[in-house]
Amino acid sequence: MLKYCLRENLLTAKPDDFMAQVTDSQVFTLDDIIERMVKRGTTVTRTDLAALMQLYTQECTYIVEEGGTLNTPLINTSYSISGVFDGADDGFDAKRHALHLNITAGTGGIKSDVVSDFMQRVCRRQTRGIYGCSGIHAGTMKGRREYSGIR
């Protein structure tokens, strides 16, 4: 379950504007994920899963380091460069330009229309004063496992 609260949005002039802030998100390490996989009753051993995940992670890292992009069920990556170039022959200068690694949900990840639907349903059932958000709206977002992995 993803927990969030609404806080006053100080970046807009309207006093009734609020923004969401995720709270109390549980962190899972690679070992935690492998343990969950083992508990599901897989025939693959914990050792084999750990080796496979390490190899997968290393290979993804090499691809990104080489300038490649990933398009996986979990994440998609791309690059962008910010800064102003002085003419068509100007090269990248770390003092004036920055390289950004962009990461978005992958093909099997969270779908924006599903998240939007969840948020609309949750916003109708908002509660107050939970999860340390005293005096402001708060709620939880429940998702379907097959779409978003959010419980």
JSON list of C-alpha atoms in Angstrom, two decimals:
[
{"chain": "A", "resi": 1, "resn": "MET", "atom": "CA", "xyz": [0.00, 0.00, 0.00]},
{"chain": "A", "resi": 2, "resn": "LEU", "atom": "CA", "xyz": [1.40, 3.38, -0.97]},
{"chain": "A", "resi": 3, "resn": "LYS", "atom": "CA", "xyz": [0.80, 5.98, 1.74]},
{"chain": "A", "resi": 4, "resn": "TYR", "atom": "CA", "xyz": [0.67, 9.68, 0.99]},
{"chain": "A", "resi": 5, "resn": "CYS", "atom": "CA", "xyz": [-0.53, 12.93, 2.45]},
{"chain": "A", "resi": 6, "resn": "LEU", "atom": "CA", "xyz": [-1.53, 16.24, 0.93]},
{"chain": "A", "resi": 7, "resn": "ARG", "atom": "CA", "xyz": [0.33, 19.39, 1.88]},
{"chain": "A", "resi": 8, "resn": "GLU", "atom": "CA", "xyz": [-0.39, 22.98, 1.00]},
{"chain": "A", "resi": 9, "resn": "ASN", "atom": "CA", "xyz": [1.26, 23.85, -2.32]},
{"chain": "A", "resi": 10, "resn": "LEU", "atom": "CA", "xyz": [3.32, 26.98, -1.64]},
{"chain": "A", "resi": 11, "resn": "LEU", "atom": "CA", "xyz": [4.43, 27.16, -5.29]},
{"chain": "A", "resi": 12, "resn": "THR", "atom": "CA", "xyz": [1.05, 28.39, -6.50]},
{"chain": "A", "resi": 13, "resn": "ALA", "atom": "CA", "xyz": [-0.89, 31.52, -5.65]},
{"chain": "A", "resi": 14, "resn": "LYS", "atom": "CA", "xyz": [-4.14, 29.66, -4.96]},
{"chain": "A", "resi": 15, "resn": "PRO", "atom": "CA", "xyz": [-4.65, 28.92, -1.25]},
{"chain": "A", "resi": 16, "resn": "ASP", "atom": "CA", "xyz": [-6.67, 25.74, -1.99]},
{"chain": "A", "resi": 17, "resn": "ASP", "atom": "CA", "xyz": [-3.90, 24.07, -4.02]},
{"chain": "A", "resi": 18, "resn": "PHE", "atom": "CA", "xyz": [-2.34, 21.01, -2.44]},
{"chain": "A", "resi": 19, "resn": "MET", "atom": "CA", "xyz": [0.40, 18.62, -3.51]},
{"chain": "A", "resi": 20, "resn": "ALA", "atom": "CA", "xyz": [0.90, 14.96, -2.63]},
{"chain": "A", "resi": 21, "resn": "GLN", "atom": "CA", "xyz": [3.86, 13.74, -0.63]},
{"chain": "A", "resi": 22, "resn": "VAL", "atom": "CA", "xyz": [4.61, 10.02, -0.36]},
{"chain": "A", "resi": 23, "resn": "THR", "atom": "CA", "xyz": [5.18, 8.92, 3.24]},
{"chain": "A", "resi": 24, "resn": "ASP", "atom": "CA", "xyz": [6.48, 5.76, 4.91]},
{"chain": "A", "resi": 25, "resn": "SER", "atom": "CA", "xyz": [7.45, 3.94, 1.72]},
{"chain": "A", "resi": 26, "resn": "GLN", "atom": "CA", "xyz": [8.89, 0.51, 2.54]},
{"chain": "A", "resi": 27, "resn": "VAL", "atom": "CA", "xyz": [12.38, -0.10, 1.16]},
{"chain": "A", "resi": 28, "resn": "PHE", "atom": "CA", "xyz": [13.28, -3.47, -0.36]},
{"chain": "A", "resi": 29, "resn": "THR", "atom": "CA", "xyz": [16.88, -4.51, -0.97]},
{"chain": "A", "resi": 30, "resn": "LEU", "atom": "CA", "xyz": [17.96, -7.05, -3.58]},
{"chain": "A", "resi": 31, "resn": "ASP", "atom": "CA", "xyz": [18.16, -9.67, -0.81]},
{"chain": "A", "resi": 32, "resn": "ASP", "atom": "CA", "xyz": [14.58, -8.83, 0.24]},
{"chain": "A", "resi": 33, "resn": "ILE", "atom": "CA", "xyz": [13.36, -9.28, -3.33]},
{"chain": "A", "resi": 34, "resn": "ILE", "atom": "CA", "xyz": [15.18, -12.60, -3.69]},
{"chain": "A", "resi": 35, "resn": "GLU", "atom": "CA", "xyz": [13.70, -13.77, -0.39]},
{"chain": "A", "resi": 36, "resn": "ARG", "atom": "CA", "xyz": [10.20, -12.89, -1.62]},
{"chain": "A", "resi": 37, "resn": "MET", "atom": "CA", "xyz": [10.87, -14.82, -4.85]},
{"chain": "A", "resi": 38, "resn": "VAL", "atom": "CA", "xyz": [11.99, -17.89, -2.86]},
{"chain": "A", "resi": 39, "resn": "LYS", "atom": "CA", "xyz": [8.89, -17.69, -0.63]},
{"chain": "A", "resi": 40, "resn": "ARG", "atom": "CA", "xyz": [6.66, -17.88, -3.72]},
{"chain": "A", "resi": 41, "resn": "GLY", "atom": "CA", "xyz": [7.83, -21.44, -4.19]},
{"chain": "A", "resi": 42, "resn": "THR", "atom": "CA", "xyz": [10.15, -21.15, -7.16]},
{"chain": "A", "resi": 43, "resn": "THR", "atom": "CA", "xyz": [12.27, -24.15, -8.08]},
{"chain": "A", "resi": 44, "resn": "VAL", "atom": "CA", "xyz": [15.25, -21.86, -8.63]},
{"chain": "A", "resi": 45, "resn": "THR", "atom": "CA", "xyz": [17.60, -21.80, -5.63]},
{"chain": "A", "resi": 46, "resn": "ARG", "atom": "CA", "xyz": [18.33, -18.68, -3.62]},
{"chain": "A", "resi": 47, "resn": "THR", "atom": "CA", "xyz": [21.99, -18.88, -4.72]},
{"chain": "A", "resi": 48, "resn": "ASP", "atom": "CA", "xyz": [21.03, -19.09, -8.40]},
{"chain": "A", "resi": 49, "resn": "LEU", "atom": "CA", "xyz": [18.57, -16.19, -8.04]},
{"chain": "A", "resi": 50, "resn": "ALA", "atom": "CA", "xyz": [21.22, -14.04, -6.35]},
{"chain": "A", "resi": 51, "resn": "ALA", "atom": "CA", "xyz": [23.76, -14.83, -9.09]},
{"chain": "A", "resi": 52, "resn": "LEU", "atom": "CA", "xyz": [21.22, -14.15, -11.83]},
{"chain": "A", "resi": 53, "resn": "MET", "atom": "CA", "xyz": [20.14, -10.84, -10.31]},
{"chain": "A", "resi": 54, "resn": "GLN", "atom": "CA", "xyz": [23.77, -9.76, -9.84]},
{"chain": "A", "resi": 55, "resn": "LEU", "atom": "CA", "xyz": [24.56, -10.62, -13.47]},
{"chain": "A", "resi": 56, "resn": "TYR", "atom": "CA", "xyz": [21.43, -8.79, -14.68]},
{"chain": "A", "resi": 57, "resn": "THR", "atom": "CA", "xyz": [22.29, -5.70, -12.61]},
{"chain": "A", "resi": 58, "resn": "GLN", "atom": "CA", "xyz": [25.89, -5.68, -13.83]},
{"chain": "A", "resi": 59, "resn": "GLU", "atom": "CA", "xyz": [24.85, -6.01, -17.46]},
{"chain": "A", "resi": 60, "resn": "CYS", "atom": "CA", "xyz": [22.28, -3.19, -17.15]},
{"chain": "A", "resi": 61, "resn": "THR", "atom": "CA", "xyz": [24.97, -1.04, -15.53]},
{"chain": "A", "resi": 62, "resn": "TYR", "atom": "CA", "xyz": [27.40, -1.73, -18.39]},
{"chain": "A", "resi": 63, "resn": "ILE", "atom": "CA", "xyz": [24.74, -0.85, -20.97]},
{"chain": "A", "resi": 64, "resn": "VAL", "atom": "CA", "xyz": [24.01, 2.48, -19.31]},
{"chain": "A", "resi": 65, "resn": "GLU", "atom": "CA", "xyz": [27.73, 3.25, -18.83]},
{"chain": "A", "resi": 66, "resn": "GLU", "atom": "CA", "xyz": [28.25, 2.59, -22.57]},
{"chain": "A", "resi": 67, "resn": "GLY", "atom": "CA", "xyz": [25.54, 5.12, -23.42]},
{"chain": "A", "resi": 68, "resn": "GLY", "atom": "CA", "xyz": [22.85, 2.56, -24.21]},
{"chain": "A", "resi": 69, "resn": "THR", "atom": "CA", "xyz": [19.28, 2.80, -23.04]},
{"chain": "A", "resi": 70, "resn": "LEU", "atom": "CA", "xyz": [17.19, 0.18, -21.29]},
{"chain": "A", "resi": 71, "resn": "ASN", "atom": "CA", "xyz": [13.64, -0.81, -22.20]},
{"chain": "A", "resi": 72, "resn": "THR", "atom": "CA", "xyz": [12.66, -3.43, -19.62]},
{"chain": "A", "resi": 73, "resn": "PRO", "atom": "CA", "xyz": [9.42, -4.40, -17.88]},
{"chain": "A", "resi": 74, "resn": "LEU", "atom": "CA", "xyz": [10.61, -2.54, -14.77]},
{"chain": "A", "resi": 75, "resn": "ILE", "atom": "CA", "xyz": [12.26, 0.63, -16.13]},
{"chain": "A", "resi": 76, "resn": "ASN", "atom": "CA", "xyz": [13.06, 2.52, -19.31]},
{"chain": "A", "resi": 77, "resn": "THR", "atom": "CA", "xyz": [16.06, 4.83, -19.48]},
{"chain": "A", "resi": 78, "resn": "SER", "atom": "CA", "xyz": [17.06, 7.67, -21.76]},
{"chain": "A", "resi": 79, "resn": "TYR", "atom": "CA", "xyz": [19.54, 10.51, -21.71]},
{"chain": "A", "resi": 80, "resn": "SER", "atom": "CA", "xyz": [19.19, 14.25, -22.05]},
{"chain": "A", "resi": 81, "resn": "ILE", "atom": "CA", "xyz": [21.68, 17.11, -22.02]},
{"chain": "A", "resi": 82, "resn": "SER", "atom": "CA", "xyz": [20.97, 20.51, -20.54]},
{"chain": "A", "resi": 83, "resn": "GLY", "atom": "CA", "xyz": [22.79, 23.78, -21.12]},
{"chain": "A", "resi": 84, "resn": "VAL", "atom": "CA", "xyz": [23.36, 26.17, -23.98]},
{"chain": "A", "resi": 85, "resn": "PHE", "atom": "CA", "xyz": [25.77, 25.37, -26.81]},
{"chain": "A", "resi": 86, "resn": "ASP", "atom": "CA", "xyz": [27.59, 28.28, -28.47]},
{"chain": "A", "resi": 87, "resn": "GLY", "atom": "CA", "xyz": [27.09, 27.41, -32.12]},
{"chain": "A", "resi": 88, "resn": "ALA", "atom": "CA", "xyz": [26.90, 24.19, -34.11]},
{"chain": "A", "resi": 89, "resn": "ASP", "atom": "CA", "xyz": [30.59, 23.36, -33.54]},
{"chain": "A", "resi": 90, "resn": "ASP", "atom": "CA", "xyz": [30.53, 23.77, -29.73]},
{"chain": "A", "resi": 91, "resn": "GLY", "atom": "CA", "xyz": [31.26, 20.60, -27.76]},
{"chain": "A", "resi": 92, "resn": "PHE", "atom": "CA", "xyz": [30.09, 19.33, -24.41]},
{"chain": "A", "resi": 93, "resn": "ASP", "atom": "CA", "xyz": [31.62, 21.31, -21.52]},
{"chain": "A", "resi": 94, "resn": "ALA", "atom": "CA", "xyz": [30.94, 20.00, -18.00]},
{"chain": "A", "resi": 95, "resn": "LYS", "atom": "CA", "xyz": [31.04, 23.58, -16.67]},
{"chain": "A", "resi": 96, "resn": "ARG", "atom": "CA", "xyz": [28.16, 24.67, -18.94]},
{"chain": "A", "resi": 97, "resn": "HIS", "atom": "CA", "xyz": [26.33, 21.42, -19.68]},
{"chain": "A", "resi": 98, "resn": "ALA", "atom": "CA", "xyz": [24.97, 18.48, -17.72]},
{"chain": "A", "resi": 99, "resn": "LEU", "atom": "CA", "xyz": [24.17, 14.93, -18.76]},
{"chain": "A", "resi": 100, "resn": "HIS", "atom": "CA", "xyz": [20.97, 13.52, -17.22]},
{"chain": "A", "resi": 101, "resn": "LEU", "atom": "CA", "xyz": [19.91, 9.90, -16.93]},
{"chain": "A", "resi": 102, "resn": "ASN", "atom": "CA", "xyz": [16.11, 9.79, -17.20]},
{"chain": "A", "resi": 103, "resn": "ILE", "atom": "CA", "xyz": [14.24, 6.82, -15.73]},
{"chain": "A", "resi": 104, "resn": "THR", "atom": "CA", "xyz": [10.57, 6.05, -16.31]},
{"chain": "A", "resi": 105, "resn": "ALA", "atom": "CA", "xyz": [8.29, 3.10, -15.56]},
{"chain": "A", "resi": 106, "resn": "GLY", "atom": "CA", "xyz": [8.86, 0.21, -17.92]},
{"chain": "A", "resi": 107, "resn": "THR", "atom": "CA", "xyz": [6.49, -1.68, -20.18]},
{"chain": "A", "resi": 108, "resn": "GLY", "atom": "CA", "xyz": [5.32, -3.89, -17.30]},
{"chain": "A", "resi": 109, "resn": "GLY", "atom": "CA", "xyz": [5.42, -1.12, -14.72]},
{"chain": "A", "resi": 110, "resn": "ILE", "atom": "CA", "xyz": [2.92, 1.42, -13.47]},
{"chain": "A", "resi": 111, "resn": "LYS", "atom": "CA", "xyz": [0.53, 2.64, -16.13]},
{"chain": "A", "resi": 112, "resn": "SER", "atom": "CA", "xyz": [-0.32, 6.34, -15.82]},
{"chain": "A", "resi": 113, "resn": "ASP", "atom": "CA", "xyz": [-4.02, 5.80, -16.53]},
{"chain": "A", "resi": 114, "resn": "VAL", "atom": "CA", "xyz": [-4.21, 3.10, -13.84]},
{"chain": "A", "resi": 115, "resn": "VAL", "atom": "CA", "xyz": [-2.47, 5.33, -11.29]},
{"chain": "A", "resi": 116, "resn": "SER", "atom": "CA", "xyz": [-4.80, 8.18, -12.23]},
{"chain": "A", "resi": 117, "resn": "ASP", "atom": "CA", "xyz": [-7.82, 5.91, -11.71]},
{"chain": "A", "resi": 118, "resn": "PHE", "atom": "CA", "xyz": [-6.49, 4.77, -8.32]},
{"chain": "A", "resi": 119, "resn": "MET", "atom": "CA", "xyz": [-5.85, 8.35, -7.23]},
{"chain": "A", "resi": 120, "resn": "GLN", "atom": "CA", "xyz": [-9.36, 9.45, -8.24]},
{"chain": "A", "resi": 121, "resn": "ARG", "atom": "CA", "xyz": [-10.93, 6.62, -6.23]},
{"chain": "A", "resi": 122, "resn": "VAL", "atom": "CA", "xyz": [-8.69, 7.29, -3.22]},
{"chain": "A", "resi": 123, "resn": "CYS", "atom": "CA", "xyz": [-9.30, 11.03, -3.27]},
{"chain": "A", "resi": 124, "resn": "ARG", "atom": "CA", "xyz": [-13.01, 10.36, -2.78]},
{"chain": "A", "resi": 125, "resn": "ARG", "atom": "CA", "xyz": [-12.17, 8.49, 0.45]},
{"chain": "A", "resi": 126, "resn": "GLN", "atom": "CA", "xyz": [-9.61, 10.84, 2.01]},
{"chain": "A", "resi": 127, "resn": "THR", "atom": "CA", "xyz": [-9.14, 10.81, 5.76]},
{"chain": "A", "resi": 128, "resn": "ARG", "atom": "CA", "xyz": [-7.48, 13.33, 8.05]},
{"chain": "A", "resi": 129, "resn": "GLY", "atom": "CA", "xyz": [-4.62, 13.16, 10.51]},
{"chain": "A", "resi": 130, "resn": "ILE", "atom": "CA", "xyz": [-2.99, 9.83, 9.68]},
{"chain": "A", "resi": 131, "resn": "TYR", "atom": "CA", "xyz": [0.67, 9.00, 9.09]},
{"chain": "A", "resi": 132, "resn": "GLY", "atom": "CA", "xyz": [1.96, 12.17, 10.73]},
{"chain": "A", "resi": 133, "resn": "CYS", "atom": "CA", "xyz": [-0.07, 14.47, 8.51]},
{"chain": "A", "resi": 134, "resn": "SER", "atom": "CA", "xyz": [-2.04, 16.16, 11.24]},
{"chain": "A", "resi": 135, "resn": "GLY", "atom": "CA", "xyz": [-4.36, 18.89, 10.00]},
{"chain": "A", "resi": 136, "resn": "ILE", "atom": "CA", "xyz": [-4.00, 18.02, 6.31]},
{"chain": "A", "resi": 137, "resn": "HIS", "atom": "CA", "xyz": [-5.69, 15.52, 4.01]},
{"chain": "A", "resi": 138, "resn": "ALA", "atom": "CA", "xyz": [-4.14, 12.08, 3.92]},
{"chain": "A", "resi": 139, "resn": "GLY", "atom": "CA", "xyz": [-4.94, 8.76, 2.38]},
{"chain": "A", "resi": 140, "resn": "THR", "atom": "CA", "xyz": [-3.63, 5.54, 0.95]},
{"chain": "A", "resi": 141, "resn": "MET", "atom": "CA", "xyz": [-3.48, 4.30, -2.60]},
{"chain": "A", "resi": 142, "resn": "LYS", "atom": "CA", "xyz": [-4.18, 0.64, -3.27]},
{"chain": "A", "resi": 143, "resn": "GLY", "atom": "CA", "xyz": [-3.22, -0.75, -6.65]},
{"chain": "A", "resi": 144, "resn": "ARG", "atom": "CA", "xyz": [-3.77, -4.00, -8.45]},
{"chain": "A", "resi": 145, "resn": "ARG", "atom": "CA", "xyz": [-0.67, -6.16, -8.37]},
{"chain": "A", "resi": 146, "resn": "GLU", "atom": "CA", "xyz": [-0.90, -7.10, -12.01]},
{"chain": "A", "resi": 147, "resn": "TYR", "atom": "CA", "xyz": [-0.76, -3.46, -13.06]},
{"chain": "A", "resi": 148, "resn": "SER", "atom": "CA", "xyz": [1.45, -1.60, -10.66]},
{"chain": "A", "resi": 149, "resn": "GLY", "atom": "CA", "xyz": [2.88, -3.75, -7.92]},
{"chain": "A", "resi": 150, "resn": "ILE", "atom": "CA", "xyz": [1.54, -1.23, -5.39]},
{"chain": "A", "resi": 151, "resn": "ARG", "atom": "CA", "xyz": [-0.23, -2.96, -2.50]}
]
